[in-house]
CSV table of C-alpha atoms and ligand atoms in Angstrom, one decimal:
chain,number,residue,atom,x,y,z
A,15,UNK,CA,45.9,89.0,103.3
A,16,UNK,CA,47.8,91.7,105.1
A,17,UNK,CA,51.5,92.4,104.3
A,18,UNK,CA,53.7,91.0,107.1
A,19,UNK,CA,55.1,93.7,109.3
A,20,UNK,CA,58.9,94.2,109.2
A,21,UNK,CA,60.7,93.0,112.3
A,22,UNK,CA,60.9,95.7,115.0
A,23,UNK,CA,64.2,97.6,115.1
A,24,UNK,CA,66.9,96.4,117.4
A,25,UNK,CA,66.8,98.6,120.4
A,26,UNK,CA,69.6,101.0,121.2
A,27,UNK,CA,72.1,99.2,123.4
A,28,UNK,CA,72.2,96.3,121.0
A,29,UNK,CA,75.5,95.3,119.4
A,30,UNK,CA,76.3,95.4,115.7
A,31,UNK,CA,79.0,93.1,114.6
A,32,UNK,CA,81.2,94.5,111.8
A,33,UNK,CA,83.5,92.3,109.7
A,34,UNK,CA,86.5,94.3,108.7
A,35,UNK,CA,88.6,96.8,110.6
A,36,UNK,CA,89.1,99.6,108.2
A,37,UNK,CA,88.0,103.2,108.1
A,38,UNK,CA,84.5,102.3,106.8
A,39,UNK,CA,83.9,100.2,109.9
A,40,UNK,CA,85.3,103.0,112.0
A,41,UNK,CA,83.0,105.6,110.6
A,42,UNK,CA,80.0,103.1,110.8
A,43,UNK,CA,80.9,102.5,114.5
A,44,UNK,CA,81.0,106.2,115.2
A,45,UNK,CA,77.6,106.7,113.5
A,46,UNK,CA,76.2,103.7,115.5
A,47,UNK,CA,77.5,105.1,118.7
A,48,UNK,CA,75.6,108.3,118.1
A,49,UNK,CA,72.4,106.3,118.0
A,50,UNK,CA,73.2,104.4,121.2
A,51,UNK,CA,74.4,101.1,119.5
A,52,UNK,CA,77.6,99.3,120.4
A,53,UNK,CA,79.9,97.8,117.7
A,54,UNK,CA,82.0,94.7,117.9
A,55,UNK,CA,84.7,94.7,115.2
A,56,UNK,CA,86.0,91.4,113.9
A,57,UNK,CA,89.2,91.6,111.8
A,58,UNK,CA,92.5,89.8,111.5
A,59,UNK,CA,94.6,92.9,112.3
A,60,UNK,CA,94.9,94.3,115.8
A,61,UNK,CA,94.6,98.1,116.4
A,62,UNK,CA,92.8,98.6,113.1
A,63,UNK,CA,91.0,101.9,112.6
A,64,UNK,CA,87.7,100.4,113.4
A,65,UNK,CA,88.9,98.6,116.6
A,66,UNK,CA,90.1,101.9,118.0
A,67,UNK,CA,86.5,103.2,118.3
A,68,UNK,CA,84.7,99.9,118.9
A,69,UNK,CA,83.0,98.7,122.1
A,70,UNK,CA,84.4,95.2,121.6
A,71,UNK,CA,86.8,93.5,119.3
A,72,UNK,CA,87.9,90.1,118.0
A,73,UNK,CA,91.3,89.7,116.4
A,74,UNK,CA,91.1,86.5,114.5
A,75,UNK,CA,91.3,85.1,110.9
A,76,UNK,CA,88.1,85.2,108.9
A,77,UNK,CA,88.3,81.3,108.8
A,78,UNK,CA,88.4,80.8,112.5
A,79,UNK,CA,85.2,78.8,113.2
A,80,UNK,CA,85.4,79.1,117.0
A,81,UNK,CA,86.0,82.8,117.0
A,82,UNK,CA,83.2,83.3,114.5
A,83,UNK,CA,80.8,81.3,116.7
A,84,UNK,CA,81.8,83.4,119.8
A,85,UNK,CA,81.4,86.6,117.7
A,86,UNK,CA,77.9,85.5,116.6
A,87,UNK,CA,76.9,84.8,120.2
A,88,UNK,CA,78.1,88.3,121.3
A,89,UNK,CA,76.3,90.4,118.7
A,90,UNK,CA,72.7,91.0,117.6
A,91,UNK,CA,73.3,91.5,113.9
A,92,UNK,CA,76.3,91.3,111.5
A,93,UNK,CA,77.4,93.6,108.7
A,94,UNK,CA,80.6,94.0,106.8
A,95,UNK,CA,82.7,97.0,105.8
A,96,UNK,CA,85.0,95.1,103.4
A,97,UNK,CA,83.7,93.2,100.4
A,98,UNK,CA,86.6,90.7,100.4
A,99,UNK,CA,85.5,89.1,103.6
A,100,UNK,CA,85.3,85.4,102.5
A,101,UNK,CA,81.7,84.4,101.6
A,102,UNK,CA,82.3,81.3,103.7
A,103,UNK,CA,82.6,83.6,106.8
A,104,UNK,CA,79.1,84.9,106.2
A,105,UNK,CA,77.9,81.4,105.5
A,106,UNK,CA,79.2,80.3,108.9
A,107,UNK,CA,77.5,83.3,110.6
A,108,UNK,CA,74.2,83.3,108.8
A,109,UNK,CA,72.6,80.4,110.7
A,110,UNK,CA,73.5,82.0,114.0
A,111,UNK,CA,72.7,85.7,113.6
A,112,UNK,CA,71.1,88.0,111.0
A,113,UNK,CA,73.6,89.1,108.4
A,114,UNK,CA,72.8,92.4,106.6
A,115,UNK,CA,73.5,92.5,103.8
A,116,UNK,CA,73.4,88.8,103.2
A,117,UNK,CA,75.9,86.6,101.5
A,118,UNK,CA,74.3,86.9,98.0
A,119,UNK,CA,75.2,90.6,97.7
A,120,UNK,CA,78.7,89.8,99.1
A,121,UNK,CA,79.3,87.0,96.6
A,122,UNK,CA,78.2,89.1,93.6
A,123,UNK,CA,80.2,92.1,94.7
A,124,UNK,CA,83.3,90.0,95.1
A,125,UNK,CA,83.4,88.8,91.5
A,126,UNK,CA,83.5,91.1,88.5
A,127,UNK,CA,82.0,88.4,86.2
A,128,UNK,CA,79.1,87.7,88.6
A,129,UNK,CA,78.6,91.5,89.0
A,130,UNK,CA,78.5,92.2,85.3
A,131,UNK,CA,76.1,89.3,84.7
A,132,UNK,CA,73.9,90.6,87.6
A,133,UNK,CA,73.9,94.1,86.2
A,134,UNK,CA,72.7,92.8,82.8
A,135,UNK,CA,70.0,90.6,84.4
A,136,UNK,CA,68.8,93.6,86.4
A,137,UNK,CA,68.5,95.8,83.3
A,138,UNK,CA,71.5,98.0,84.2
A,139,UNK,CA,73.5,98.8,81.1
A,140,UNK,CA,77.2,97.8,81.1
A,141,UNK,CA,80.0,98.1,78.5
A,142,UNK,CA,81.0,95.1,76.4
A,143,UNK,CA,82.9,92.4,78.3
A,144,UNK,CA,84.2,88.8,78.0
A,145,UNK,CA,85.3,86.2,80.6
A,146,UNK,CA,89.0,85.2,80.1
A,147,UNK,CA,90.5,82.0,81.4
A,148,UNK,CA,93.2,81.5,78.8
A,149,UNK,CA,95.4,83.4,76.4
A,150,UNK,CA,93.2,82.1,73.5
A,151,UNK,CA,90.1,83.5,75.2
A,152,UNK,CA,91.9,86.8,75.7
A,153,UNK,CA,92.8,87.0,72.0
A,154,UNK,CA,89.3,86.1,71.0
A,155,UNK,CA,88.0,88.8,73.4
A,156,UNK,CA,90.3,91.4,71.8
A,157,UNK,CA,89.1,90.4,68.4
A,158,UNK,CA,85.5,90.9,69.6
A,159,UNK,CA,85.8,94.1,71.7
A,160,UNK,CA,88.7,95.8,69.9
A,161,UNK,CA,91.5,97.9,71.5
A,162,UNK,CA,92.1,99.6,73.8
A,163,UNK,CA,90.6,97.3,76.4
A,164,UNK,CA,91.1,96.7,80.1
A,165,UNK,CA,92.0,93.3,81.5
A,166,UNK,CA,91.2,92.8,85.2
A,167,UNK,CA,91.3,90.1,87.8
A,168,UNK,CA,87.8,89.1,88.7
A,169,UNK,CA,88.5,89.2,92.4
A,170,UNK,CA,90.4,91.2,95.0
A,171,UNK,CA,91.0,94.3,92.9
A,172,UNK,CA,90.9,97.7,94.5
A,173,UNK,CA,92.4,101.1,93.7
A,174,UNK,CA,93.2,99.9,90.2
A,175,UNK,CA,95.3,96.9,91.3
A,176,UNK,CA,95.0,93.8,89.3
A,177,UNK,CA,94.3,95.6,86.0
A,178,UNK,CA,96.1,96.2,82.7
A,179,UNK,CA,95.2,98.5,79.9
A,180,UNK,CA,95.8,96.8,76.5
A,181,UNK,CA,96.6,99.2,73.7
A,182,UNK,CA,98.2,97.0,71.1
A,183,UNK,CA,97.7,93.3,70.3
A,184,UNK,CA,101.3,92.7,71.5
A,185,UNK,CA,100.3,93.8,75.1
A,186,UNK,CA,98.0,90.7,75.5
A,187,UNK,CA,100.6,88.0,76.3
A,188,UNK,CA,102.5,90.0,79.0
A,189,UNK,CA,99.3,91.3,80.6
A,190,UNK,CA,97.9,87.8,80.7
A,191,UNK,CA,101.1,86.4,82.2
A,192,UNK,CA,101.1,89.1,84.9
A,193,UNK,CA,97.4,88.7,85.9
A,194,UNK,CA,96.9,85.0,85.4
A,195,UNK,CA,96.3,82.3,86.8
A,196,UNK,CA,93.4,84.2,88.4
A,197,UNK,CA,90.1,84.3,86.4
A,198,UNK,CA,90.1,87.5,84.4
A,199,UNK,CA,87.6,89.8,82.7
A,200,UNK,CA,88.3,91.8,79.5
A,201,UNK,CA,86.3,95.0,79.3
A,202,UNK,CA,86.1,97.4,76.3
A,203,UNK,CA,87.8,100.6,77.2
A,204,UNK,CA,85.0,103.1,77.8
A,205,UNK,CA,85.9,106.6,76.6
A,206,UNK,CA,83.9,108.2,79.4
A,207,UNK,CA,83.2,111.9,79.8
A,208,UNK,CA,83.0,111.6,83.6
A,209,UNK,CA,82.9,108.9,86.2
A,210,UNK,CA,79.9,109.1,88.5
A,211,UNK,CA,78.6,107.1,91.4
A,212,UNK,CA,75.4,106.9,93.4
A,213,UNK,CA,74.6,105.4,96.8
A,214,UNK,CA,71.3,103.8,97.9
A,215,UNK,CA,70.3,102.5,101.3
A,216,UNK,CA,67.6,99.8,101.6
A,217,UNK,CA,65.8,98.9,104.8
A,218,UNK,CA,64.4,95.6,106.1
A,219,UNK,CA,61.0,96.7,104.9
A,220,UNK,CA,62.2,97.3,101.3
A,221,UNK,CA,62.3,101.1,101.6
A,222,UNK,CA,65.0,102.5,99.4
A,223,UNK,CA,66.5,106.0,99.7
A,224,UNK,CA,69.3,107.5,97.6
A,225,UNK,CA,71.9,110.2,97.9
A,226,UNK,CA,72.7,112.6,95.1
A,227,UNK,CA,74.9,111.3,92.3
A,228,UNK,CA,78.5,112.5,92.5
A,229,UNK,CA,81.4,112.9,90.1
A,230,UNK,CA,84.6,111.0,91.0
A,231,UNK,CA,88.1,111.9,89.9
A,232,UNK,CA,91.1,109.7,90.4
A,233,UNK,CA,94.8,110.3,90.9
A,234,UNK,CA,97.3,107.5,90.5
A,235,UNK,CA,94.4,105.0,90.4
A,236,UNK,CA,93.1,106.1,93.8
A,237,UNK,CA,89.9,108.2,94.3
A,238,UNK,CA,91.1,111.8,94.7
A,239,UNK,CA,87.9,113.9,94.6
A,240,UNK,CA,84.2,113.4,94.8
A,241,UNK,CA,82.1,116.4,93.6
A,242,UNK,CA,78.6,116.5,95.1
A,243,UNK,CA,76.4,116.9,93.2
A,244,UNK,CA,77.8,115.7,89.9
A,245,UNK,CA,77.6,118.5,87.4
A,246,UNK,CA,75.5,116.5,84.9
A,247,UNK,CA,72.1,117.0,83.3
A,248,UNK,CA,69.3,116.4,85.8
A,249,UNK,CA,68.0,113.4,83.8
A,250,UNK,CA,71.5,111.7,84.1
A,251,UNK,CA,71.6,112.4,87.9
A,252,UNK,CA,68.1,110.9,88.3
A,253,UNK,CA,69.0,107.9,86.2
A,254,UNK,CA,72.1,107.2,88.3
A,255,UNK,CA,70.0,107.2,91.4
A,256,UNK,CA,67.3,105.1,89.8
A,257,UNK,CA,69.9,102.5,88.8
A,258,UNK,CA,71.5,102.1,92.2
A,259,UNK,CA,68.0,101.9,93.8
A,260,UNK,CA,66.9,99.3,91.3
A,261,UNK,CA,70.1,97.3,92.0
A,262,UNK,CA,69.6,97.4,95.8
A,263,UNK,CA,66.1,96.0,95.3
A,264,UNK,CA,67.2,93.4,92.8
A,265,UNK,CA,69.9,92.2,95.3
A,266,UNK,CA,67.3,92.2,98.2
A,267,UNK,CA,70.0,94.1,100.0
A,268,UNK,CA,69.7,95.5,103.5
A,269,UNK,CA,72.2,98.2,104.0
A,270,UNK,CA,74.1,100.7,101.8
A,271,UNK,CA,75.0,100.0,98.2
A,272,UNK,CA,77.3,102.1,95.9
A,273,UNK,CA,77.3,101.9,92.2
A,274,UNK,CA,80.2,103.3,90.1
A,275,UNK,CA,79.3,104.3,86.5
A,276,UNK,CA,80.8,105.7,83.4
A,277,UNK,CA,79.0,108.7,81.8
A,278,UNK,CA,79.4,108.6,78.0
A,279,UNK,CA,79.7,111.8,76.0
A,280,UNK,CA,76.2,111.1,74.6
A,281,UNK,CA,74.7,111.0,78.1
A,282,UNK,CA,74.3,107.3,78.6
A,283,UNK,CA,75.4,105.6,81.8
A,284,UNK,CA,77.3,102.3,81.9
A,285,UNK,CA,77.7,100.5,85.2
A,286,UNK,CA,81.4,99.8,86.2
A,287,UNK,CA,81.2,98.1,89.6
A,288,UNK,CA,79.3,98.1,92.8
A,289,UNK,CA,80.1,97.8,96.5
A,290,UNK,CA,77.5,96.4,98.9
A,291,UNK,CA,78.7,98.7,101.7
A,292,UNK,CA,79.4,102.4,102.5
A,293,UNK,CA,81.8,103.8,99.8
A,294,UNK,CA,84.6,106.3,99.6
A,295,UNK,CA,82.5,108.3,97.1
A,296,UNK,CA,79.8,108.8,99.8
A,297,UNK,CA,82.0,110.3,102.5
A,298,UNK,CA,80.7,113.8,101.6
A,299,UNK,CA,77.3,112.7,102.9
A,300,UNK,CA,78.6,112.7,106.5
A,301,UNK,CA,78.8,116.5,106.5
A,302,UNK,CA,76.6,117.6,103.7
A,303,UNK,CA,73.5,115.6,104.6
A,304,UNK,CA,71.7,115.4,108.0
A,305,UNK,CA,72.0,111.6,107.8
A,306,UNK,CA,75.1,110.5,106.1
A,307,UNK,CA,75.8,107.1,104.4
A,308,UNK,CA,77.2,105.5,107.6
A,309,UNK,CA,74.2,106.4,109.7
A,310,UNK,CA,71.9,105.2,106.8
A,311,UNK,CA,73.8,101.9,106.8
A,312,UNK,CA,73.5,101.5,110.6
A,313,UNK,CA,69.8,102.4,110.4
A,314,UNK,CA,69.2,99.8,107.7
A,315,UNK,CA,71.1,97.1,109.6
A,316,UNK,CA,69.3,97.6,112.9
A,317,UNK,CA,65.9,98.1,111.2
A,318,UNK,CA,65.4,101.8,111.9
A,319,UNK,CA,63.5,104.0,109.4
A,320,UNK,CA,65.4,105.5,106.4
A,321,UNK,CA,64.2,109.0,105.7
A,322,UNK,CA,64.7,110.3,102.2
A,323,UNK,CA,66.5,113.6,102.9
A,324,UNK,CA,68.0,116.2,100.6
A,325,UNK,CA,71.5,117.5,100.4
A,326,UNK,CA,72.1,120.5,102.7
A,327,UNK,CA,75.3,121.7,101.0
A,328,UNK,CA,77.2,121.3,97.9
A,329,UNK,CA,80.5,119.5,98.8
A,330,UNK,CA,83.9,118.6,97.4
A,331,UNK,CA,85.6,115.7,99.2
A,332,UNK,CA,89.3,115.0,98.9
A,333,UNK,CA,91.0,111.9,100.1
A,334,UNK,CA,94.1,112.4,102.2
A,335,UNK,CA,96.5,109.7,100.8
A,336,UNK,CA,99.7,109.2,102.8
A,337,UNK,CA,102.0,110.6,103.5
A,338,UNK,CA,101.9,113.7,101.2
A,339,UNK,CA,98.4,115.0,101.3
A,340,UNK,CA,98.0,113.8,104.9
A,341,UNK,CA,100.7,116.3,105.9
A,342,UNK,CA,98.2,119.1,105.2
A,343,UNK,CA,95.9,118.1,108.1
A,344,UNK,CA,96.8,120.9,110.5
A,345,UNK,CA,96.0,123.5,107.8
A,346,UNK,CA,92.7,121.7,106.9
A,347,UNK,CA,91.8,121.6,110.6
A,348,UNK,CA,92.1,125.3,110.7
A,349,UNK,CA,89.8,126.0,107.7
A,350,UNK,CA,86.3,126.9,108.8
A,351,UNK,CA,84.5,125.5,105.7
A,352,UNK,CA,86.3,122.2,105.8
A,353,UNK,CA,85.2,119.0,107.7
A,354,UNK,CA,88.3,116.9,108.5
A,355,UNK,CA,88.2,113.1,109.2
A,356,UNK,CA,91.3,111.2,110.1
A,357,UNK,CA,91.3,107.4,110.4
A,358,UNK,CA,93.8,106.8,113.2
A,359,UNK,CA,96.3,105.0,110.9
A,360,UNK,CA,99.3,107.2,111.8
A,361,UNK,CA,100.5,106.9,115.3
A,362,UNK,CA,102.7,109.7,116.7
A,363,UNK,CA,105.4,110.7,114.2
A,364,UNK,CA,105.4,107.3,112.4
A,365,UNK,CA,105.1,107.7,108.7
A,366,UNK,CA,102.5,106.0,106.5
A,367,UNK,CA,102.8,103.9,103.4
A,368,UNK,CA,102.4,105.8,100.1
A,369,UNK,CA,99.0,105.2,98.5
A,370,UNK,CA,97.2,104.5,101.8
A,371,UNK,CA,94.0,106.4,102.6
A,372,UNK,CA,94.6,108.1,105.9
A,373,UNK,CA,91.7,110.5,106.0
A,374,UNK,CA,89.5,112.8,104.0
A,375,UNK,CA,88.4,116.4,104.0
A,376,UNK,CA,85.2,117.8,102.7
A,377,UNK,CA,84.7,121.4,101.8
A,378,UNK,CA,81.1,122.5,102.4
A,379,UNK,CA,79.6,125.1,100.0
A,380,UNK,CA,76.2,126.8,99.7
A,381,UNK,CA,73.6,124.8,97.7
A,382,UNK,CA,74.1,125.5,94.0
A,383,UNK,CA,77.6,126.9,94.4
A,384,UNK,CA,79.2,124.2,92.3
A,385,UNK,CA,77.1,125.1,89.2
A,386,UNK,CA,78.7,128.5,89.2
A,387,UNK,CA,82.3,127.1,89.1
A,388,UNK,CA,83.9,126.2,85.8
A,389,UNK,CA,85.8,123.4,87.4
A,390,UNK,CA,84.7,122.1,90.8
A,391,UNK,CA,88.3,120.9,91.5
A,392,UNK,CA,89.1,124.6,92.2
A,393,UNK,CA,87.0,124.3,95.3
A,394,UNK,CA,88.6,121.1,96.6
A,395,UNK,CA,90.3,121.1,100.0
A,396,UNK,CA,94.1,121.4,99.9
B,412,LIG,N1,86.5,99.6,81.1
B,412,LIG,C1,87.1,100.7,81.4
B,412,LIG,N2,87.3,101.7,80.6
B,412,LIG,C2,87.9,102.9,81.0
B,412,LIG,N3,88.4,103.1,82.2
B,412,LIG,C3,88.3,102.1,83.1
B,412,LIG,C4,87.7,100.9,82.8
B,412,LIG,N4,87.7,100.1,83.9
B,412,LIG,C5,88.3,100.8,84.8
B,412,LIG,N5,88.7,102.0,84.4
B,412,LIG,C6,89.3,103.1,85.2
B,412,LIG,O1,90.0,102.5,86.2
B,412,LIG,C7,89.4,102.8,87.5
B,412,LIG,C8,89.5,101.7,88.4
B,412,LIG,O2,88.7,100.6,87.9
B,412,LIG,P1,87.7,99.7,88.8
B,412,LIG,O3,86.8,100.6,89.5
B,412,LIG,O4,87.1,98.7,88.0
B,412,LIG,O5,88.8,99.0,89.8
B,412,LIG,P2,89.1,99.0,91.3
B,412,LIG,O6,90.4,98.5,91.4
B,412,LIG,O7,88.0,98.4,92.0
B,412,LIG,O8,89.2,100.5,91.7
B,412,LIG,P3,88.5,101.3,93.0
B,412,LIG,O9,89.0,100.5,94.2
B,412,LIG,O10,89.2,102.6,92.9
B,412,LIG,O11,87.1,101.3,92.8
B,412,LIG,C9,88.1,103.3,87.1
B,412,LIG,O12,87.5,104.2,88.1
B,412,LIG,C10,88.3,104.0,85.8
B,412,LIG,O13,88.9,105.2,86.0
B,413,LIG,MG1,86.1,101.2,91.1
């Protein structure tokens, strides 16, 4: 018996439908355009960052059955750039057009309980956790896991929203009242040495490639810096890549997958969460690798080959979070070693909401340069 051949790639000129209008869709559409593909962005908001650079756009709710059917008829394949697209939206599209990744990865990635259980069933280590549906379950969870602990909503969290750190038993009732009635998860507080993440891309033929693991630092619960490569022992970096690759295969994913992990002081890695899409901690790859995460995602989705390539530079990426760090863009634009990316969210002189990601800047360094620096943050843009 011969192995079935993978489907041929969609030819350039085909249209990729992207659910979600944010910067991840924008940068995917730009990467797709370079390879000759058109992107059709579907999102509820008009003039979103993605729509500004798309060949076609649909402004409609994710629940609009008629708009979804017209979208499916207008595109050759569908992907998503936002993991809180309702699973029912992909369920409606899947009989009409290939969806990559499929709804299974979306469903798991949307729900922290499903995600933790999936990590465990895939042999990916995680910290201790408990499902919480009542104050009694929360108190039992605290008794089992100890304090401090982190209580999180299972769905719709981002940038640290929908979370509470519990330090004393008295914190439980107020945190539960604030986050309920949503289903919750209680996690043991992990005293990590570093936060790291790794990104894999998996093709229609099952090929998996990975990018170097990076260290992520947060400011005010928002990603501030990604340091590429993470300054960790080689075995840890290799394990981070192996874990995200294993997860991509276990999910039968087609596209890009990011895995956020905690590195313990003893060198163990514990998975925190995943995102079945390009990820903020992979933005450095756009400039430091010949094929970055967005092009890898596009390649996977249209069925093009995924070459395993090395990093060509060390890199430090800084998010430009509005309006303060965004104001530095003219200076960053003038720095020869810095690659600047702005997302089109600020029109004219109009200000931007605090905490909104408006762009990012990546400082490119010679390979090996980070290892010579006591603290990589000293090399960050800004
Ligand atoms: N169990 C934990 N122990 C220690 N710190 C934690 C724990 N869970 C979360 N954190 C801290 O809070 C940050 C945000 O948590 P998490 O990634 O789960 O939420 P998020 O809202 O999806 O954030 P983001 O959108 O930035 O990924 C983590 O990067 C980490 O710094
Ligand atoms: Mg996170």
